mmCIF file of C-alpha atoms in Angstrom:
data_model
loop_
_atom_site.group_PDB
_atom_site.id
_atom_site.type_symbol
_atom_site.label_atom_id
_atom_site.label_comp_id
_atom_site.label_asym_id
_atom_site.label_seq_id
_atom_site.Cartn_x
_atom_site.Cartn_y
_atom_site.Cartn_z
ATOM 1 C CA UNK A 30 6.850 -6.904 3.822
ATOM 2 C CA UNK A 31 5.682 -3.765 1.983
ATOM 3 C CA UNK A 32 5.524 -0.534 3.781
ATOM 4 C CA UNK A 33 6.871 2.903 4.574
ATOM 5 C CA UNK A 34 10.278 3.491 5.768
ATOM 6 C CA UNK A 35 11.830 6.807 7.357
ATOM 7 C CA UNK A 36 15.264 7.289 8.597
ATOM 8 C CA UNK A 37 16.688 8.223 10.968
ATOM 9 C CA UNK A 38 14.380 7.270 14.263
ATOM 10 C CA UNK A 39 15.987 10.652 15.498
ATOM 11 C CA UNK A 40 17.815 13.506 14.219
ATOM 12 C CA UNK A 41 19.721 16.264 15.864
ATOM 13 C CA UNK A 42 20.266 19.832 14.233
ATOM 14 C CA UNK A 43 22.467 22.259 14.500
ATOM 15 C CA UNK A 44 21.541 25.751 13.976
ATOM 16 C CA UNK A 45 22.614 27.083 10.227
ATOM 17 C CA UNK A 46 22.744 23.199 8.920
ATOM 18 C CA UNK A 47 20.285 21.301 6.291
ATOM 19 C CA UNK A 48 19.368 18.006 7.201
ATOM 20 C CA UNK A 49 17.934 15.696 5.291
ATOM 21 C CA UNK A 50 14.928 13.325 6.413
ATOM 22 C CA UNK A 51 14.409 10.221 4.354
ATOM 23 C CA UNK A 52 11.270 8.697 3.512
ATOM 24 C CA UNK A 53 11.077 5.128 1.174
ATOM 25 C CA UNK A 54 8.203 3.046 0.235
ATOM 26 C CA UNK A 55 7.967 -0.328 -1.546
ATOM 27 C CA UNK A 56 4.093 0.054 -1.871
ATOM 28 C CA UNK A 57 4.172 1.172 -5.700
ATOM 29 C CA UNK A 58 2.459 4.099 -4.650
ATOM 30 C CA UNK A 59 2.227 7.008 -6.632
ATOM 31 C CA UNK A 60 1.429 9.279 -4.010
ATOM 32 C CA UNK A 61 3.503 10.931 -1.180
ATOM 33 C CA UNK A 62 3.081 13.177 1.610
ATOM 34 C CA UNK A 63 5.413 15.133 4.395
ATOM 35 C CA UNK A 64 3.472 16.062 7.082
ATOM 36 C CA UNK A 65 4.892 18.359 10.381
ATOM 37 C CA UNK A 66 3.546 16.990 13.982
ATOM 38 C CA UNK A 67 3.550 19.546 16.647
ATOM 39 C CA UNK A 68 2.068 18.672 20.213
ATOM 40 C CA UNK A 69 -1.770 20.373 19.810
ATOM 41 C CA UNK A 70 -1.508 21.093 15.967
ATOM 42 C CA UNK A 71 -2.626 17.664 14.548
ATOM 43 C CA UNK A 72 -1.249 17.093 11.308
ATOM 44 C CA UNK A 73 -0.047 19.698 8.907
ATOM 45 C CA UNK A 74 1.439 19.128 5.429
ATOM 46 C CA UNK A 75 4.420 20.157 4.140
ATOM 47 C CA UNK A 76 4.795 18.675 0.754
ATOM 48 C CA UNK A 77 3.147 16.395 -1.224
ATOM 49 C CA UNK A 78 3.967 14.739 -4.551
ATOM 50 C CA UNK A 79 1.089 13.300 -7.409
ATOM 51 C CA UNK A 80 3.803 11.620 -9.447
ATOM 52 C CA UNK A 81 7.807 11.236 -10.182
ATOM 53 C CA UNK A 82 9.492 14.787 -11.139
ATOM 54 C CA UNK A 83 6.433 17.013 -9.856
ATOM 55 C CA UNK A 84 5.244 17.958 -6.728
ATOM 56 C CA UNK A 85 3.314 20.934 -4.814
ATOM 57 C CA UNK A 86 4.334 22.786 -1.697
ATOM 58 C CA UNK A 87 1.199 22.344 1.559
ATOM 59 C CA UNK A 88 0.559 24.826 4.169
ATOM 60 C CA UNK A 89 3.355 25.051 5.779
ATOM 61 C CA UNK A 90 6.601 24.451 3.104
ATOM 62 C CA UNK A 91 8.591 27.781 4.024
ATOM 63 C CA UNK A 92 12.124 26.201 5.101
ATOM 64 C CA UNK A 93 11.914 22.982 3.638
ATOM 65 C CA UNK A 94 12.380 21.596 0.064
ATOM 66 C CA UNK A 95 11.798 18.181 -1.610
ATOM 67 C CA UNK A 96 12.326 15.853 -4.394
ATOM 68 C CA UNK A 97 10.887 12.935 -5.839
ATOM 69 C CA UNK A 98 13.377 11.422 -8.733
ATOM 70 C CA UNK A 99 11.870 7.919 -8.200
ATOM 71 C CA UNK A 100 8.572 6.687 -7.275
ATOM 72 C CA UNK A 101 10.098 5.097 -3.980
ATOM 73 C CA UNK A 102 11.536 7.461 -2.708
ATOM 74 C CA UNK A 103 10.233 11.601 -1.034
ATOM 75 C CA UNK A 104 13.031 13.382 0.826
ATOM 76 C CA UNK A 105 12.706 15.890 2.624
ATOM 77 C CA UNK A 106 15.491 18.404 3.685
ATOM 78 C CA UNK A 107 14.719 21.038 6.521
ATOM 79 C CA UNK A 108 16.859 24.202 5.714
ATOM 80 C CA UNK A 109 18.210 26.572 7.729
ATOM 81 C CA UNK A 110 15.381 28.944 7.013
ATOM 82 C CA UNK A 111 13.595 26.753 8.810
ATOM 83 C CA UNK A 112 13.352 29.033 12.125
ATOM 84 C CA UNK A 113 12.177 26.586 14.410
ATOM 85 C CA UNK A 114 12.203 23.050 13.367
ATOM 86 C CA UNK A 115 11.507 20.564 16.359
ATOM 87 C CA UNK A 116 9.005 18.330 15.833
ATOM 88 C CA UNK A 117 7.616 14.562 14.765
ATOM 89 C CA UNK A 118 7.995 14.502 10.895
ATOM 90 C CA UNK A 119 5.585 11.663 9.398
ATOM 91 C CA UNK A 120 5.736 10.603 5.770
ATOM 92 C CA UNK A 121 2.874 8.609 3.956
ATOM 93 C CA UNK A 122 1.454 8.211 0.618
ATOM 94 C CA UNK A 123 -1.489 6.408 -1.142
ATOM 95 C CA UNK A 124 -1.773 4.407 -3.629
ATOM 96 C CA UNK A 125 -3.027 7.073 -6.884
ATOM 97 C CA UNK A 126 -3.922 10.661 -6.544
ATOM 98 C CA UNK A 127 -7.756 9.357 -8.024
ATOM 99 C CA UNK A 128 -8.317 6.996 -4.957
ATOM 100 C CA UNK A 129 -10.417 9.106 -2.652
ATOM 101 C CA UNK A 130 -11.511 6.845 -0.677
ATOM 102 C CA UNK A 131 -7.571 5.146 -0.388
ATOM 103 C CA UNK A 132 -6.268 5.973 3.192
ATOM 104 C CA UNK A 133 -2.763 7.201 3.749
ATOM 105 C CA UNK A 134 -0.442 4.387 4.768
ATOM 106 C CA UNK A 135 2.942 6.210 7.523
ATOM 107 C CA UNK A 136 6.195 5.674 8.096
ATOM 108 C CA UNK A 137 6.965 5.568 11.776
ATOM 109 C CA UNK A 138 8.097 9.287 11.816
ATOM 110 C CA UNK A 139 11.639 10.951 12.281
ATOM 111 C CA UNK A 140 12.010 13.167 15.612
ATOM 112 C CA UNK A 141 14.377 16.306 15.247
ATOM 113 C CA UNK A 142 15.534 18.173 17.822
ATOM 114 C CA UNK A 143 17.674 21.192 17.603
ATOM 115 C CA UNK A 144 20.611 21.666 19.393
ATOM 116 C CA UNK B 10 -10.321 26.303 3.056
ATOM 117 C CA UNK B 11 -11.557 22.961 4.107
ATOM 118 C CA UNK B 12 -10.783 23.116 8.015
ATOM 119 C CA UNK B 13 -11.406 20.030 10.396
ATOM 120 C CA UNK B 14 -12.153 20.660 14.349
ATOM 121 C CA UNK B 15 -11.921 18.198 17.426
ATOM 122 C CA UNK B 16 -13.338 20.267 20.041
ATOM 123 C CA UNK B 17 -12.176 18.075 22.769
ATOM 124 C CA UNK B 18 -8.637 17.645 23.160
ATOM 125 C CA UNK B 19 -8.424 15.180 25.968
ATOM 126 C CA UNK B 20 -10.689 12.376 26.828
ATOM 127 C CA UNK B 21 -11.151 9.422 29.537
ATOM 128 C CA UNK B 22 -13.299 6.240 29.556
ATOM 129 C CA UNK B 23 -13.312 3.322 31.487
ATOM 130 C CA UNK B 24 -12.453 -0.278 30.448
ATOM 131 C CA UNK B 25 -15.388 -1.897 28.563
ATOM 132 C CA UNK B 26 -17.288 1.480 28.444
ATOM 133 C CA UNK B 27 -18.645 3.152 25.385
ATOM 134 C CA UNK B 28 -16.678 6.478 24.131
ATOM 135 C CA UNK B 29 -18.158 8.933 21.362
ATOM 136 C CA UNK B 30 -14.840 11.436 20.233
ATOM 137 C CA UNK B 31 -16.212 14.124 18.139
ATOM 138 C CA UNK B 32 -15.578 15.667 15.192
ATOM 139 C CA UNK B 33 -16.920 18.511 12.435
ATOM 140 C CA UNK B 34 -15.699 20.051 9.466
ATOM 141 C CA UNK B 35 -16.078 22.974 6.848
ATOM 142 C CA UNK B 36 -16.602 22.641 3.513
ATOM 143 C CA UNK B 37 -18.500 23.328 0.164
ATOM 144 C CA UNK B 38 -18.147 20.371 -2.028
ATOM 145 C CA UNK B 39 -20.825 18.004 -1.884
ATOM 146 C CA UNK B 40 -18.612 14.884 -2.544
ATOM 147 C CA UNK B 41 -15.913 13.993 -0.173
ATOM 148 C CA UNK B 42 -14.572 11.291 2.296
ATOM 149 C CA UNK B 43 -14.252 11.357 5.823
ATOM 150 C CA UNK B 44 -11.011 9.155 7.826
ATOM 151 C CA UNK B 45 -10.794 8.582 11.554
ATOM 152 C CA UNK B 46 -7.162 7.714 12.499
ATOM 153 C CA UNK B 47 -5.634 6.378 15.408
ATOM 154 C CA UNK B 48 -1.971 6.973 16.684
ATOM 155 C CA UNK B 49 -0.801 4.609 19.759
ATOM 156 C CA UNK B 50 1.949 5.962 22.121
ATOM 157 C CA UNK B 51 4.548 4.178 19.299
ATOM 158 C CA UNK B 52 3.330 6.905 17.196
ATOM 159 C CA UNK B 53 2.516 4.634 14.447
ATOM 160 C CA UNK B 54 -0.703 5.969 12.494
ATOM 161 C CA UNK B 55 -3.399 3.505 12.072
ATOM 162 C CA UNK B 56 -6.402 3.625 9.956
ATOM 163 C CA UNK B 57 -9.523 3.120 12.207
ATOM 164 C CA UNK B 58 -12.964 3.846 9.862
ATOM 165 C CA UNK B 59 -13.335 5.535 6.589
ATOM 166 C CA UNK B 60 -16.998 7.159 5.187
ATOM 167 C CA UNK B 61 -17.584 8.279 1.824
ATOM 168 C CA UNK B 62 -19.739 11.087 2.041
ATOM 169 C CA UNK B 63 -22.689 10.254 -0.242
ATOM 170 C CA UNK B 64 -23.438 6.689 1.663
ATOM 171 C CA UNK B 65 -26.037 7.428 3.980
ATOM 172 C CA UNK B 66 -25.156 4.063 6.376
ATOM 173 C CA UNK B 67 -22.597 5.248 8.777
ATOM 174 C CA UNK B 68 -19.469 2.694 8.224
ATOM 175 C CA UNK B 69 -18.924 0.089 11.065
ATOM 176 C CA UNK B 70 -15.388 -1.582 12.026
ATOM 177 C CA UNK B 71 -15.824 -4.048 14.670
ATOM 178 C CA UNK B 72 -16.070 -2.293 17.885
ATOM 179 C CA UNK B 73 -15.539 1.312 16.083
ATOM 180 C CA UNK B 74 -18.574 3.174 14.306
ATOM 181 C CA UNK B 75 -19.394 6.612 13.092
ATOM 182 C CA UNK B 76 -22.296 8.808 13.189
ATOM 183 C CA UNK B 77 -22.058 10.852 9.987
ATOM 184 C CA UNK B 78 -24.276 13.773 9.751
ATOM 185 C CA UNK B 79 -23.906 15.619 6.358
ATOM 186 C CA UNK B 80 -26.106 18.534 6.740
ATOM 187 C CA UNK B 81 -24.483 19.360 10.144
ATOM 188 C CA UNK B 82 -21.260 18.535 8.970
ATOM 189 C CA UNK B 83 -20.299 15.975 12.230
ATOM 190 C CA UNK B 84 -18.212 13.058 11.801
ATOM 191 C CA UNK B 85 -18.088 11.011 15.154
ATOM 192 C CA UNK B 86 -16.682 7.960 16.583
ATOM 193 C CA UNK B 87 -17.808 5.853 18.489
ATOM 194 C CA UNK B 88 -15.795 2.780 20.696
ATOM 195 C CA UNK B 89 -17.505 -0.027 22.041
ATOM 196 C CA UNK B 90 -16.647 -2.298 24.663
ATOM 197 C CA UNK B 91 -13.821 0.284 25.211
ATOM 198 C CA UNK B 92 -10.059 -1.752 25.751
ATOM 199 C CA UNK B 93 -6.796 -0.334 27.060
ATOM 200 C CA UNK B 94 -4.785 -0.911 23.277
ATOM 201 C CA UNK B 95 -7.359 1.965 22.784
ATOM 202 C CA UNK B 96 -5.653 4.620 24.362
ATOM 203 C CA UNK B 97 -3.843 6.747 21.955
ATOM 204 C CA UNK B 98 -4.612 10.171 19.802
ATOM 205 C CA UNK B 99 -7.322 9.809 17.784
ATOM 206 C CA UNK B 100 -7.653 12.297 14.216
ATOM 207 C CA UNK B 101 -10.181 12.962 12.274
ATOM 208 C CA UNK B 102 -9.758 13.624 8.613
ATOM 209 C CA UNK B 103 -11.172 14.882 5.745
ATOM 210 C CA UNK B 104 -10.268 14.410 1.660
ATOM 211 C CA UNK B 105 -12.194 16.082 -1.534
ATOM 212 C CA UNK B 106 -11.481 15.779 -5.457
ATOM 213 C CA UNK B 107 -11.302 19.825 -5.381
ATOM 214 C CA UNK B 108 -8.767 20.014 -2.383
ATOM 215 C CA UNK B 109 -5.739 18.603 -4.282
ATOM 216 C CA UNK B 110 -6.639 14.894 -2.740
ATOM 217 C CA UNK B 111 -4.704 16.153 0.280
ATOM 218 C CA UNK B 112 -5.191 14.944 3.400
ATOM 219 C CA UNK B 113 -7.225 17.686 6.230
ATOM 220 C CA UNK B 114 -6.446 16.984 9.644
ATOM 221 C CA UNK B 115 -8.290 17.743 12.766
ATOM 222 C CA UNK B 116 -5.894 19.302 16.001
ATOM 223 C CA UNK B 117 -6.367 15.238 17.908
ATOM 224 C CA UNK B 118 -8.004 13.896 20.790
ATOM 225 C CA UNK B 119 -6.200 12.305 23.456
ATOM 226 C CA UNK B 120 -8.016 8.834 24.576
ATOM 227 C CA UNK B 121 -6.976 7.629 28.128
ATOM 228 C CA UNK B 122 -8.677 4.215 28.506
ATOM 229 C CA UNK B 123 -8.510 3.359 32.338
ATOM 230 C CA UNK B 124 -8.292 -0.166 33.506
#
């Protein structure tokens, strides 16, 4: 079956470490996107990435980093700058940058909580 | 900025009942596409209804249907014959050619249907 994969279901933090958030797709889809939920925030985006080797930082990419060195694959590693980073991570991506009216297909989401 | 806005954060409807969840949005482009997600308690997100701005015929899913209204910038939906796999978040979003093709998400409303 095609779709997105993220692992791990949950994640736990300690303060001062990088953790990294995996995100896979076996859609052939050029496109992908991190996005941050927080509880009365909606959606906001963190990365996203057109095509292999490039990619542009979202609203909110202070504390976090990426990198996309194959076309299935967009992790994302949460940093230690990252001042406060509990929340519901989601990961999607589309199937060409061009596509407008192509929806976003997600991953299930990764939880991390800091301890 | 393109900014998206669910002005009603919770919402309740009974069992077979009709719901409208609302939605506007900001912008200054002239061609862009409109998404209406849906994300269950297993936090999976879920297409629901797509509209591409410049179609006049507000798209229809089944029971789901919008009322798109360009010059006041309102994207609604609308749930028939309401059931109880309703209940979940519901997001609005919103996608342009001059935006980057990301993704613009609303804050969520919270649909309670009750049995």
């Amino acid at each position: 079956d095609g779709g997105i994969t993220q692992s791990p279901k949950y994640l736990f933090r300690k303060e001062g470490q990088n953790v990294t958030l995996s995100c896979e797709q076996n859609l052939n889809h050029d496109a992908m996107y991190w996005y941050r939920q927080d509880p009365g925030q909606g959606l906001r985006l963190i990365y996203y990435s057109q095509i292999v080797n490039d990619f542009q930082k979202g609203d909110i990419a202070e504390g976090y980093s990426v990198s996309r060195e194959k076309k299935e694959s967009f992790p994302l590693t949460v940093t230690s700058a990252q001042k406060n980073p509990t929340a519901f991570y989601l990961c999607a991506s589309t199937p060409s940058p061009g596509g407008l009216l192509e929806t976003q297909y997600f991953g299930p989401g990764t939880r991390l909580l800091v301890l | 900025a393109q900014t998206v806005t669910q002005s009603q954060p919770e919402m309740s409807v009974q069992e077979a009942e009709t719901v409208t969840l609302s939605c506007t949005y900001d912008t200054s482009e002239n061609n862009y596409y409109l998404f209406w997600y849906k994300q269950p308690p297993s936090r999976q997100m879920i297409l629901v209804i797509r509209q591409e701005a410049y179609k006049q015929q507000n798209a229809t899913e089944n029971r789901f249907s919008v009322n798109f209204q360009k010059a006041a910038k309102s994207f609604s939906l609308k749930i028939s014959d309401s059931q109880l796999g309703d209940t979940a978040m519901y997001f609005c979003a919103f996608r342009a050619p001059l935006t980057g093709n990301q993704f613009y998400f609303g804050t969520g409303t919270s649909l309670t249907v009750i049995p």
